[in-house]
Short mmCIF file of C-alpha atoms in Angstrom, two decimals:
data_model
loop_
_atom_site.label_atom_id
_atom_site.label_comp_id
_atom_site.label_asym_id
_atom_site.label_seq_id
_atom_site.Cartn_x
_atom_site.Cartn_y
_atom_site.Cartn_z
CA MET U 785 10.53 32.59 1.67
CA LYS U 786 12.40 35.57 3.08
CA GLU U 787 14.31 37.97 0.82
CA PHE U 788 18.07 37.96 1.24
CA ASN U 789 19.28 40.96 3.22
CA ILE U 790 23.05 41.58 3.04
CA THR U 791 23.00 43.68 6.24
CA ASN U 792 21.30 40.96 8.24
CA GLN U 793 23.59 38.23 9.67
CA SER U 794 20.77 35.69 9.90
CA SER U 795 20.19 35.94 6.15
CA PHE U 796 23.51 34.19 5.51
CA LYS U 797 22.59 31.36 7.84
CA GLU U 798 19.14 31.05 6.27
CA LEU U 799 20.79 30.70 2.86
CA GLN U 800 22.98 27.91 4.23
CA ILE U 801 19.88 26.22 5.62
CA ILE U 802 18.17 26.46 2.23
CA GLU U 803 21.18 24.85 0.56
CA SER U 804 21.17 22.15 3.21
CA LEU U 805 17.48 21.45 2.64
CA ARG U 806 18.09 21.08 -1.09
CA THR U 807 19.53 17.66 -0.23
CA VAL U 808 16.27 16.49 1.37
CA LEU U 809 14.20 14.77 -1.29
CA ASP U 810 10.53 13.88 -1.60
CA PRO U 811 10.89 10.07 -1.82
CA GLU U 812 8.31 9.63 -4.62
CA LEU U 813 9.01 12.59 -6.88
CA GLN U 814 12.68 12.85 -5.92
CA ILE U 815 12.57 16.62 -5.88
CA ASN U 816 14.05 18.47 -2.93
CA VAL U 817 11.74 20.07 -0.39
CA ILE U 818 12.80 23.59 -1.39
CA ASP U 819 11.92 23.13 -5.07
CA MET U 820 8.74 21.27 -4.07
CA GLY U 821 7.74 24.50 -2.30
CA LEU U 822 7.19 22.72 1.01
CA ILE U 823 9.28 25.12 3.10
CA TYR U 824 7.29 28.22 4.03
CA HIS U 825 9.50 30.00 6.51
CA ILE U 826 12.99 29.76 7.97
CA ASP U 827 13.98 31.67 11.05
CA ALA U 828 17.63 31.37 12.04
CA ASN U 829 18.61 33.35 15.07
CA PRO U 830 22.45 33.66 15.20
CA GLN U 831 22.35 34.77 18.88
CA SER U 832 20.28 31.97 20.36
CA ASP U 833 21.46 29.25 17.96
CA SER U 834 17.89 28.21 17.36
CA ILE U 835 16.51 27.35 13.94
CA LYS U 836 12.78 27.37 13.28
CA ILE U 837 11.42 25.92 10.06
CA GLN U 838 7.80 26.20 9.08
CA MET U 839 6.80 23.74 6.40
CA THR U 840 3.89 21.91 4.85
CA LEU U 841 3.27 18.63 3.01
CA SER U 842 1.72 18.01 -0.38
CA SER U 843 -1.25 16.27 1.26
CA SER U 844 -2.48 15.77 4.77
CA HIS U 845 -2.27 12.15 5.90
CA CYS U 846 0.52 11.67 3.38
CA PRO U 847 2.06 8.28 4.31
CA MET U 848 5.53 9.72 3.76
CA GLY U 849 4.78 12.85 5.79
CA GLU U 850 6.52 11.76 8.97
CA ALA U 851 9.57 10.67 6.96
CA ILE U 852 9.86 14.02 5.19
CA LEU U 853 9.54 15.98 8.44
CA LYS U 854 12.13 13.76 10.10
CA SER U 855 14.48 14.18 7.11
CA VAL U 856 14.31 17.96 7.44
CA GLN U 857 14.95 17.79 11.20
CA ASN U 858 17.82 15.28 10.81
CA ARG U 859 19.46 17.21 7.96
CA ILE U 860 19.52 20.50 9.82
CA GLU U 861 20.67 18.90 13.07
CA THR U 862 23.50 17.18 11.17
CA ASP U 863 24.59 20.28 9.23
CA PHE U 864 24.20 22.71 12.13
CA PRO U 865 25.37 20.76 15.17
CA GLY U 866 24.53 22.34 18.51
CA SER U 867 21.55 24.24 17.08
CA GLU U 868 18.13 23.83 18.58
CA VAL U 869 15.95 22.82 15.61
CA HIS U 870 12.17 23.20 15.57
CA VAL U 871 10.27 21.95 12.55
CA GLU U 872 6.67 23.08 12.55
CA LEU U 873 4.11 21.49 10.23
CA VAL U 874 1.45 23.92 9.01
CA TRP U 875 -1.46 23.45 6.60
CA GLU U 876 -2.13 27.11 5.87
CA PRO U 877 -1.63 28.25 3.16
CA GLN U 878 -2.50 24.94 1.55
CA TRP U 879 0.20 23.51 -0.75
CA THR U 880 -0.69 23.52 -4.44
CA TYR U 881 1.24 22.51 -7.55
CA GLU U 882 1.90 26.19 -8.24
CA LYS U 883 4.33 26.16 -5.33
CA ILE U 884 6.77 23.90 -7.26
CA THR U 885 9.65 26.07 -8.48
CA GLU U 886 10.82 26.31 -12.10
CA GLU U 887 13.78 24.11 -11.15
CA GLY U 888 11.39 21.57 -9.62
CA LEU U 889 9.29 21.53 -12.79
CA LYS U 890 12.44 20.91 -14.84
CA GLN U 891 13.29 17.95 -12.62
CA LEU U 892 9.81 16.55 -13.26
CA GLY U 893 10.63 16.60 -16.96
CA ARG U 894 8.84 19.76 -18.07
CA MET Q 657 -2.96 20.30 13.04
CA ASN Q 658 -3.85 16.84 11.68
CA PRO Q 659 -1.79 14.07 13.20
CA LEU Q 660 0.24 12.26 10.54
CA PRO Q 661 -0.49 8.58 9.98
CA LYS Q 662 2.19 6.26 11.26
CA ASN Q 663 2.32 2.51 10.81
CA THR Q 664 2.75 0.61 14.04
CA PRO Q 665 5.00 -2.48 13.82
CA GLY Q 666 1.82 -4.61 13.94
CA MET Q 667 0.28 -2.71 11.05
CA TYR Q 668 3.51 -3.04 9.02
CA ARG Q 669 3.47 -6.82 9.54
CA LEU Q 670 -0.20 -6.96 8.59
CA ILE Q 671 0.25 -5.06 5.34
CA VAL Q 672 3.36 -6.88 4.14
CA THR Q 673 1.75 -10.23 5.02
CA HIS Q 674 -1.08 -9.39 2.62
CA TYR Q 675 1.36 -8.47 -0.15
CA LEU Q 676 3.36 -11.67 0.37
CA ILE Q 677 0.39 -14.05 0.49
CA SER Q 678 -1.24 -12.48 -2.55
CA GLY Q 679 2.09 -12.80 -4.40
CA ILE Q 680 2.15 -16.52 -3.50
CA CYS Q 681 -1.46 -16.82 -4.70
CA PHE Q 682 -0.42 -15.21 -8.00
CA ALA Q 683 2.36 -17.80 -8.41
CA MET Q 684 -0.08 -20.62 -7.57
CA LEU Q 685 -2.60 -19.19 -9.99
CA ALA Q 686 0.01 -19.09 -12.77
CA LEU Q 687 0.98 -22.71 -12.05
CA LEU Q 688 -2.66 -23.85 -12.12
CA LEU Q 689 -3.08 -22.03 -15.43
CA LEU Q 690 -0.04 -23.93 -16.74
CA VAL Q 691 -1.51 -27.24 -15.53
CA LEU Q 692 -4.77 -26.47 -17.32
CA SER Q 693 -3.15 -25.02 -20.45
CA GLY Q 694 -2.75 -28.39 -22.23
CA ASN Q 695 -6.51 -28.77 -22.31
CA PHE Q 696 -7.96 -25.38 -21.49
CA PRO Q 697 -11.74 -25.52 -20.84
CA SER Q 698 -13.77 -23.38 -23.22
CA HIS Q 699 -16.65 -22.96 -20.73
CA TYR Q 700 -16.24 -20.78 -17.66
CA PHE Q 701 -18.40 -23.11 -15.55
CA ALA Q 702 -15.79 -25.85 -15.24
CA PRO Q 703 -14.00 -26.97 -12.02
CA GLY Q 704 -10.53 -25.78 -13.09
CA THR Q 705 -11.79 -22.42 -14.35
CA LEU Q 706 -13.82 -21.84 -11.20
CA ALA Q 707 -10.80 -22.66 -9.01
CA ILE Q 708 -8.50 -20.36 -10.99
CA THR Q 709 -11.07 -17.55 -11.15
CA HIS Q 710 -11.62 -17.63 -7.38
CA LEU Q 711 -7.90 -17.80 -6.69
CA ALA Q 712 -7.45 -14.78 -8.97
CA ALA Q 713 -10.40 -12.81 -7.60
CA LEU Q 714 -9.88 -13.58 -3.92
CA GLY Q 715 -6.29 -14.64 -3.33
CA TRP Q 716 -4.64 -12.33 -5.84
CA GLY Q 717 -7.03 -9.40 -6.31
CA THR Q 718 -9.02 -9.07 -3.11
CA LEU Q 719 -6.30 -9.99 -0.64
CA ILE Q 720 -3.85 -7.41 -1.94
CA ILE Q 721 -6.64 -4.83 -2.06
CA PHE Q 722 -7.41 -5.55 1.61
CA GLY Q 723 -3.74 -5.05 2.50
CA ALA Q 724 -3.41 -1.91 0.40
CA CYS Q 725 -6.65 -0.54 1.88
CA TYR Q 726 -5.28 -0.76 5.41
CA GLN Q 727 -2.39 1.43 4.24
CA LEU Q 728 -4.34 3.71 1.93
CA LEU Q 729 -7.65 4.26 3.73
CA PRO Q 730 -6.06 6.71 6.18
CA VAL Q 731 -4.61 8.61 3.18
CA LEU Q 732 -7.83 8.59 1.16
CA LEU Q 733 -10.21 9.30 4.03
CA GLU Q 734 -7.77 11.46 6.02
CA CYS Q 735 -8.31 9.68 9.32
CA ASP Q 736 -6.84 6.73 11.22
CA LEU Q 737 -7.90 3.16 10.55
CA TYR Q 738 -10.74 2.03 12.81
CA SER Q 739 -8.88 -0.96 14.21
CA ASN Q 740 -5.41 -2.49 14.01
CA ARG Q 741 -6.53 -5.89 15.31
CA LEU Q 742 -9.69 -6.59 13.35
CA PRO Q 743 -7.75 -6.87 10.03
CA TRP Q 744 -5.90 -9.87 11.50
CA VAL Q 745 -9.24 -11.52 12.26
CA VAL Q 746 -10.32 -10.76 8.67
CA LEU Q 747 -7.15 -12.43 7.36
CA SER Q 748 -7.42 -15.46 9.64
CA LEU Q 749 -10.96 -16.12 8.41
CA PHE Q 750 -10.15 -15.30 4.80
CA LEU Q 751 -7.17 -17.61 4.25
CA PRO Q 752 -8.70 -20.97 5.29
CA GLY Q 753 -11.86 -19.93 3.44
CA LEU Q 754 -9.90 -19.15 0.28
CA PHE Q 755 -7.85 -22.33 0.17
CA CYS Q 756 -10.82 -24.54 1.06
CA LEU Q 757 -12.87 -22.91 -1.69
CA VAL Q 758 -10.18 -23.18 -4.37
CA TYR Q 759 -9.43 -26.81 -3.48
CA SER Q 760 -13.08 -27.83 -3.41
CA PHE Q 761 -13.66 -26.14 -6.79
CA TRP Q 762 -10.57 -27.81 -8.26
CA VAL Q 763 -11.73 -31.30 -7.24
CA PHE Q 764 -15.33 -30.15 -7.48
CA ASP Q 765 -16.66 -31.37 -4.16
CA PRO Q 766 -19.60 -29.14 -3.21
CA GLY Q 767 -19.73 -30.57 0.31
CA ILE Q 768 -18.79 -29.38 3.76
CA HIS Q 769 -15.42 -27.86 2.73
CA MET Q 770 -16.97 -25.65 0.10
CA GLN Q 771 -19.77 -24.63 2.45
CA ALA Q 772 -17.37 -23.87 5.30
CA ALA Q 773 -15.25 -21.86 2.85
CA GLY Q 774 -18.28 -19.79 1.84
CA VAL Q 775 -19.18 -19.04 5.46
CA LEU Q 776 -15.57 -18.17 6.39
CA LEU Q 777 -15.12 -15.89 3.39
CA THR Q 778 -18.43 -14.12 3.92
CA SER Q 779 -17.68 -13.54 7.61
CA SER Q 780 -14.26 -12.21 6.68
CA VAL Q 781 -15.68 -9.87 4.05
CA ILE Q 782 -18.35 -8.54 6.41
CA LEU Q 783 -15.71 -7.78 9.04
CA PHE Q 784 -13.63 -6.00 6.38
CA CYS Q 785 -16.67 -3.89 5.53
CA VAL Q 786 -17.08 -3.05 9.23
CA ILE Q 787 -13.48 -1.76 9.29
CA VAL Q 788 -14.03 0.38 6.18
CA PHE Q 789 -17.38 1.81 7.30
CA LYS Q 790 -16.18 2.52 10.85
CA THR Q 791 -13.07 4.23 9.44
CA ALA Q 792 -15.22 6.27 7.05
CA ALA Q 793 -17.46 7.27 9.95
CA LYS Q 794 -14.45 8.97 11.56
CA SER Q 795 -13.61 10.81 8.35
CA THR Q 796 -14.94 14.34 7.92
CA ILE Q 797 -14.16 14.67 4.21
CA ALA Q 798 -16.82 14.21 1.54
CA SER Q 799 -15.45 13.03 -1.78
CA ALA Q 800 -16.21 10.85 -4.77
CA HIS Q 801 -13.38 8.52 -3.69
CA LYS Q 802 -15.14 7.86 -0.41
CA ASP Q 803 -18.45 7.08 -2.17
CA PHE Q 804 -16.73 4.65 -4.53
CA ILE Q 805 -14.92 2.84 -1.72
CA LEU Q 806 -17.95 2.50 0.55
CA THR Q 807 -20.20 1.34 -2.29
CA SER Q 808 -17.60 -1.19 -3.40
CA CYS Q 809 -17.72 -2.75 0.06
CA ILE Q 810 -21.51 -3.13 -0.12
CA TRP Q 811 -21.14 -4.88 -3.49
CA LEU Q 812 -18.37 -7.10 -2.10
CA ALA Q 813 -20.56 -8.21 0.80
CA ALA Q 814 -23.46 -8.87 -1.61
CA THR Q 815 -21.13 -10.88 -3.89
CA ALA Q 816 -19.92 -13.00 -0.98
CA VAL Q 817 -23.44 -13.63 0.35
CA LEU Q 818 -24.76 -14.67 -3.08
CA GLY Q 819 -21.66 -16.81 -3.67
CA THR Q 820 -22.23 -18.63 -0.39
CA LEU Q 821 -25.90 -19.15 -1.19
CA MET Q 822 -24.85 -20.68 -4.51
CA VAL Q 823 -22.43 -23.01 -2.73
CA PHE Q 824 -25.25 -24.27 -0.49
CA ASN Q 825 -27.50 -24.45 -3.53
CA PHE Q 826 -25.21 -27.12 -5.03
CA LYS Q 827 -26.32 -29.43 -2.22
CA TYR Q 828 -29.80 -28.26 -1.31
CA ALA Q 829 -31.04 -26.66 -4.58
CA PHE Q 830 -33.26 -24.01 -3.00
CA LEU Q 831 -32.58 -21.08 -5.37
CA PRO Q 832 -35.55 -20.41 -7.67
CA LYS Q 833 -33.52 -20.21 -10.91
CA ASP Q 834 -30.67 -22.14 -12.47
CA HIS Q 835 -27.10 -21.83 -11.26
CA LEU Q 836 -25.64 -20.09 -14.35
CA HIS Q 837 -28.27 -17.40 -13.96
CA PHE Q 838 -27.01 -16.53 -10.47
CA LEU Q 839 -23.38 -17.03 -11.50
CA ARG Q 840 -23.75 -14.13 -13.96
CA LEU Q 841 -25.14 -11.86 -11.24
CA HIS Q 842 -22.50 -13.00 -8.72
CA ALA Q 843 -19.68 -12.38 -11.23
CA HIS Q 844 -20.87 -8.89 -12.15
CA MET Q 845 -21.44 -7.81 -8.58
CA GLY Q 846 -17.85 -8.86 -7.96
CA ILE Q 847 -16.33 -7.40 -11.12
CA ALA Q 848 -18.24 -4.13 -11.55
CA GLY Q 849 -19.44 -3.67 -7.99
CA TRP Q 850 -16.37 -4.60 -5.96
CA PHE Q 851 -13.32 -4.38 -8.21
CA LEU Q 852 -14.40 -1.58 -10.53
CA MET Q 853 -15.86 0.65 -7.81
CA LEU Q 854 -12.90 0.15 -5.49
CA ILE Q 855 -10.28 0.55 -8.20
CA ILE Q 856 -11.90 3.70 -9.56
CA GLY Q 857 -12.12 5.14 -6.04
CA VAL Q 858 -8.49 4.44 -5.19
CA SER Q 859 -6.94 5.12 -8.60
CA ALA Q 860 -8.79 8.42 -8.93
CA LYS Q 861 -6.80 9.59 -5.92
CA LEU Q 862 -3.48 7.81 -6.49
CA ILE Q 863 -2.93 8.30 -10.23
CA PRO Q 864 -3.02 12.13 -10.06
CA MET Q 865 -0.87 11.92 -6.93
CA PHE Q 866 1.81 9.87 -8.69
CA LEU Q 867 1.63 11.92 -11.88
CA VAL Q 868 1.40 15.28 -10.10
CA SER Q 869 -1.67 16.23 -12.11
CA ARG Q 870 -2.98 19.77 -11.98
CA SER Q 871 -6.48 18.89 -13.14
CA GLN Q 872 -8.70 16.37 -11.36
CA PRO Q 873 -12.26 16.98 -12.61
CA SER Q 874 -14.22 15.32 -9.80
CA LYS Q 875 -17.57 16.00 -11.52
CA LEU Q 876 -16.68 13.31 -14.07
CA LEU Q 877 -16.12 10.90 -11.22
CA SER Q 878 -19.46 11.68 -9.59
CA TRP Q 879 -21.34 11.05 -12.84
CA SER Q 880 -19.34 7.90 -13.41
CA PHE Q 881 -20.31 6.71 -9.92
CA TYR Q 882 -24.05 7.16 -10.50
CA LEU Q 883 -24.08 5.71 -14.03
CA ILE Q 884 -22.11 2.58 -13.10
CA ASN Q 885 -24.13 1.89 -9.97
CA ILE Q 886 -27.52 2.49 -11.59
CA SER Q 887 -26.58 0.27 -14.54
CA LEU Q 888 -25.39 -2.44 -12.17
CA LEU Q 889 -28.61 -2.28 -10.14
CA LEU Q 890 -30.67 -2.43 -13.34
CA PHE Q 891 -28.59 -5.39 -14.51
CA MET Q 892 -29.27 -7.19 -11.22
CA VAL Q 893 -33.02 -6.60 -11.30
CA ASP Q 894 -33.60 -7.12 -15.02
CA GLY Q 895 -31.01 -9.89 -15.21
CA TYR Q 896 -32.67 -11.73 -12.33
CA ILE Q 897 -36.16 -11.47 -13.78
CA HIS Q 898 -35.50 -11.82 -17.52
CA GLY Q 899 -31.89 -12.95 -17.94
CA LEU Q 900 -29.91 -11.42 -20.84
CA ASN Q 901 -32.24 -9.76 -23.36
CA LEU Q 902 -32.29 -6.82 -25.76
CA LYS Q 903 -32.88 -4.36 -22.90
CA THR Q 904 -29.53 -5.44 -21.47
CA HIS Q 905 -27.94 -3.38 -24.29
CA LEU Q 906 -29.30 -0.24 -22.64
CA VAL Q 907 -27.89 -1.28 -19.29
CA VAL Q 908 -24.50 -2.01 -20.89
CA ALA Q 909 -24.60 1.35 -22.70
CA MET Q 910 -25.15 3.10 -19.37
CA MET Q 911 -22.24 1.18 -17.84
CA LEU Q 912 -20.01 2.12 -20.80
CA CYS Q 913 -20.94 5.80 -20.39
CA GLY Q 914 -20.00 5.63 -16.71
CA LEU Q 915 -16.73 3.97 -17.50
CA THR Q 916 -15.98 6.45 -20.30
CA LEU Q 917 -16.34 9.31 -17.82
CA TYR Q 918 -13.82 7.62 -15.52
CA LEU Q 919 -11.45 7.14 -18.48
CA LEU Q 920 -11.88 10.81 -19.39
CA TYR Q 921 -10.96 11.71 -15.82
CA ILE Q 922 -7.81 9.57 -16.07
CA ARG Q 923 -6.98 11.12 -19.47
CA LYS Q 924 -7.31 14.59 -17.96
CA CYS Q 925 -4.95 13.56 -15.14
CA PHE Q 926 -2.39 12.34 -17.69
CA GLN Q 927 -2.74 15.44 -19.88
CA SER Q 928 -2.28 17.83 -16.98
CA ARG Q 929 0.54 15.94 -15.31
CA LEU Q 930 3.69 17.73 -14.25
CA LYS Q 931 5.72 14.52 -14.06
CA LYS Q 932 6.38 13.78 -17.70
CA LYS Q 933 8.43 10.59 -17.50
CA LEU Q 934 6.33 7.46 -16.97
CA ASP Q 935 7.96 4.62 -15.03
CA ILE Q 936 7.24 0.88 -15.53
CA PRO Q 937 4.63 0.66 -12.73
CA ILE Q 938 2.65 3.52 -14.27
CA THR Q 939 3.03 2.02 -17.78
CA LYS Q 940 1.48 -1.19 -16.40
CA THR Q 941 -1.36 0.86 -14.97
CA VAL Q 942 -1.99 2.30 -18.44
CA LEU Q 943 -1.91 -1.23 -19.86
CA SER Q 944 -4.46 -2.32 -17.27
CA ILE Q 945 -6.80 0.47 -18.38
CA VAL Q 946 -6.45 -0.75 -21.98
CA PHE Q 947 -7.49 -4.26 -20.84
CA LEU Q 948 -10.44 -2.87 -18.93
CA SER Q 949 -11.57 -0.97 -22.03
CA LEU Q 950 -11.15 -4.03 -24.26
CA SER Q 951 -13.11 -6.26 -21.89
CA VAL Q 952 -16.06 -3.90 -21.54
CA LEU Q 953 -16.15 -3.37 -25.30
CA LEU Q 954 -16.85 -7.11 -25.54
CA LEU Q 955 -19.98 -6.73 -23.42
CA PRO Q 956 -22.43 -5.55 -26.14
CA LEU Q 957 -21.20 -8.39 -28.34
CA ILE Q 958 -21.64 -10.97 -25.57
CA VAL Q 959 -25.16 -9.71 -24.83
CA GLN Q 960 -26.11 -9.87 -28.53
CA LEU Q 961 -24.62 -13.36 -29.00
CA SER Q 962 -26.33 -14.57 -25.81
CA VAL Q 963 -29.68 -13.25 -27.01
CA GLN Q 964 -29.08 -15.14 -30.30
CA GLN Q 965 -27.96 -18.18 -28.25
CA SER Q 966 -24.72 -18.39 -30.22
CA ALA Q 967 -21.96 -20.75 -29.01
CA TRP Q 968 -19.53 -17.82 -29.26
CA ALA Q 969 -21.29 -16.14 -26.32
CA VAL Q 970 -19.71 -18.63 -23.88
CA LYS Q 971 -16.27 -18.33 -25.47
CA LEU Q 972 -16.35 -14.54 -25.45
CA SER Q 973 -17.66 -14.55 -21.86
CA SER Q 974 -14.63 -16.61 -20.85
CA LEU Q 975 -12.35 -14.21 -22.75
CA TYR Q 976 -14.09 -11.28 -21.02
CA GLY Q 977 -13.44 -12.88 -17.60
CA MET Q 978 -9.79 -13.53 -18.46
CA LEU Q 979 -9.28 -9.98 -19.73
CA ILE Q 980 -10.74 -8.72 -16.46
CA PHE Q 981 -8.75 -10.92 -14.07
CA MET Q 982 -5.56 -11.69 -15.96
CA GLY Q 983 -5.55 -8.43 -17.90
CA TRP Q 984 -6.99 -5.47 -16.04
CA ILE Q 985 -6.62 -6.56 -12.40
CA THR Q 986 -3.28 -8.37 -12.83
CA ALA Q 987 -1.60 -5.53 -14.75
CA LEU Q 988 -2.90 -3.01 -12.25
CA ILE Q 989 -1.70 -4.94 -9.21
CA MET Q 990 1.67 -5.74 -10.76
CA GLY Q 991 2.15 -2.04 -11.47
CA GLN Q 992 0.79 -0.57 -8.26
CA THR Q 993 2.63 -3.04 -6.00
CA PHE Q 994 5.89 -1.36 -6.97
CA LYS Q 995 4.35 2.05 -6.38
CA THR Q 996 3.16 1.27 -2.84
CA LEU Q 997 5.17 -1.56 -1.27
CA PRO Q 998 8.64 0.07 -1.68
CA PHE Q 999 7.36 3.10 0.25
CA ILE Q 1000 6.01 0.95 3.07
CA ILE Q 1001 9.38 -0.82 3.33
CA TRP Q 1002 11.33 2.43 2.98
CA VAL Q 1003 9.46 4.11 5.82
CA LYS Q 1004 10.13 1.10 8.05
CA LYS Q 1005 13.84 0.75 7.20
CA TYR Q 1006 15.02 4.25 6.39
CA GLU Q 1007 12.76 6.83 7.96
CA HIS Q 1008 15.02 7.22 11.02
CA LEU Q 1009 18.11 7.60 8.80
CA SER Q 1010 16.57 10.01 6.36
CA GLY Q 1011 18.46 13.30 6.28
CA LYS Q 1012 21.33 11.88 8.37
CA ALA Q 1013 23.06 9.79 5.73
CA ARG Q 1014 22.94 9.04 2.05
CA ILE Q 1015 20.17 6.47 1.77
CA PRO Q 1016 18.48 4.69 -1.12
CA MET Q 1017 15.13 5.92 -2.40
CA PRO Q 1018 12.06 3.61 -2.39
CA ALA Q 1019 12.51 2.82 -6.09
CA ASP Q 1020 16.06 1.55 -5.34
CA LEU Q 1021 14.81 -1.19 -3.02
CA TYR Q 1022 13.66 -3.62 -5.72
CA HIS Q 1023 15.45 -5.01 -8.78
CA THR Q 1024 14.61 -3.03 -11.89
CA TRP Q 1025 15.80 -5.85 -14.18
CA LEU Q 1026 13.41 -8.26 -12.47
CA LEU Q 1027 10.65 -5.72 -12.96
CA LYS Q 1028 11.53 -5.65 -16.68
CA VAL Q 1029 11.49 -9.48 -16.87
CA GLN Q 1030 8.08 -9.44 -15.22
CA TYR Q 1031 6.84 -6.74 -17.61
CA PHE Q 1032 7.96 -8.46 -20.82
CA ALA Q 1033 6.87 -11.92 -19.64
CA TYR Q 1034 3.47 -10.47 -18.87
CA ILE Q 1035 3.21 -8.83 -22.32
CA SER Q 1036 4.16 -12.20 -23.84
CA PHE Q 1037 1.44 -13.92 -21.77
CA CYS Q 1038 -1.18 -11.46 -23.01
CA ALA Q 1039 -0.18 -11.84 -26.65
CA PHE Q 1040 0.07 -15.65 -26.71
CA PHE Q 1041 -2.57 -16.67 -24.21
CA PHE Q 1042 -5.43 -14.51 -25.46
CA ALA Q 1043 -4.59 -15.28 -29.11
CA GLY Q 1044 -4.38 -18.99 -28.28
CA PHE Q 1045 -7.71 -18.93 -26.51
CA LEU Q 1046 -9.43 -17.13 -29.40
CA LEU Q 1047 -7.90 -19.42 -32.03
CA SER Q 1048 -8.32 -22.55 -29.83
CA ASN Q 1049 -4.59 -23.18 -30.27
CA ASN Q 1050 -3.12 -25.12 -27.33
CA VAL Q 1051 0.51 -24.39 -28.24
CA LEU Q 1052 -0.08 -20.64 -28.00
CA ILE Q 1053 -1.97 -21.14 -24.72
CA ILE Q 1054 0.94 -23.16 -23.27
CA VAL Q 1055 3.50 -20.49 -24.33
CA GLY Q 1056 1.24 -17.89 -22.72
CA ALA Q 1057 0.94 -19.97 -19.53
CA VAL Q 1058 4.75 -20.39 -19.31
CA SER Q 1059 5.08 -16.62 -19.71
CA ILE Q 1060 2.66 -15.89 -16.85
CA VAL Q 1061 4.57 -18.34 -14.63
CA ILE Q 1062 7.77 -16.35 -15.37
CA ALA Q 1063 5.92 -13.07 -14.73
CA ALA Q 1064 4.41 -14.36 -11.47
CA PHE Q 1065 7.67 -15.73 -10.08
CA SER Q 1066 9.64 -12.62 -11.02
CA TYR Q 1067 6.90 -10.58 -9.32
CA LEU Q 1068 7.05 -12.76 -6.19
CA GLY Q 1069 10.86 -12.69 -6.26
CA ASN Q 1070 10.86 -8.90 -6.33
CA VAL Q 1071 8.30 -8.75 -3.52
CA ILE Q 1072 10.52 -11.06 -1.42
CA ILE Q 1073 13.58 -8.92 -2.25
CA LEU Q 1074 11.66 -5.91 -0.96
CA LEU Q 1075 10.42 -7.65 2.17
CA THR Q 1076 13.83 -9.02 3.09
CA HIS Q 1077 15.68 -5.78 2.37
CA LYS Q 1078 18.23 -5.02 5.08
CA THR Q 1079 19.60 -1.62 5.98
CA THR Q 1080 23.38 -1.65 5.80
CA ILE Q 1081 23.88 1.98 6.80
CA GLN Q 1082 25.14 2.44 10.35
CA LEU Q 1083 25.49 5.78 12.12
#
């Protein structure tokens, strides 16, 4: 995930996108995709109004995979109307449990 | 990039049809158990027991496993299912075969209906194996899960073929040894070869997935695979030639070692889990593992009593069979249904709305109170029925049978609630 840069306009938008994605839950674990560590990269270009999200899934051929990708796409399109949203699924680096954030671990009951 | 699996409408119908029919079979099985409970047979080779056992093994256990496999094989083997049409052929051969077989056992008529049932079921099973093997051929991954699943299919086909031969043997008596001798081999190919192999293969992948387990020591699984299969092969060969004898203890010990390694694997998954809170479906899965352990612990005792030709050998063998089918397999299916079916329904009904509106989660699609009724009724069944059987107390058996009827109908009710769920959210 990118570091927040106060001098960069797109950083503010990326933060809004992160907050928006916190409402998208993994249907089984009921943890949001940010705290699950599924979102690898967000690129919000304020000039072109395009939003690119690079993300992964906890396992390939996950039966809920399509649903999670669609949720991310739908959420961003709803919260940022008029933006061109591209959600790209990547498998490198591979997702591991270490990618779950401290907040995510707390939600799992640790 | 791997394409993500997506259920076509036809595949969705196929899978939910399996869940529904197996739920109906569970209800029928519970009712048959209630009918028999007033005068429960103490020997497993009795018409009623054979009918109930085959309804449990095929209609309840195998049918739901077939349905779940069509959904889970792409996840476990990381490739698409070989065919979307062949499973319908499997089902259309399986159902008439199942009901013919159960009916002809119940009235004990080893004629044309029973023979036709054997042929239909074997054809269906062989086609199922074709689907699994062809799907596995497309898969590039090598894993213990894959070995377990493929081997389980071989054992299933062998079980069906031997079962059909035994059906024809009722009429034509061509098998070289007595029927009970082959029944033992048939039962163990089915229990340890098909159910145990398949369930280990699938649960070894799903349990850590549901628990978010950090540690999944696959070496334990590999050893478990070899020990269980070698012991089963030895049991088949030695059991065929000599029947149960003192050497069978060694075979059982090998089987127990294999199973212990699987249980250690599961324990490791539980210990290293990130998800601390266990829901009811997972609690039922734990209960099923307890039943599996209890039933296999009876094995050395059954072997010893059989060698001594004690009357208790038959009674304990029946208890062993009931712990397997009504304990291990039933608890596992009742638990895992509510871990898999809600997701299948959710994807169908809510995937397009996800992220656009506030929608229910998969666990919100069934009635939790009904799940609790099912859970407590099932616990009551286990306590009363098994105690009643051991103490030869008909009242306890009847209370147990009433409990399983409640558990089965609350299970079926919840499955129907899931299947008839309607999306009320409009955008």
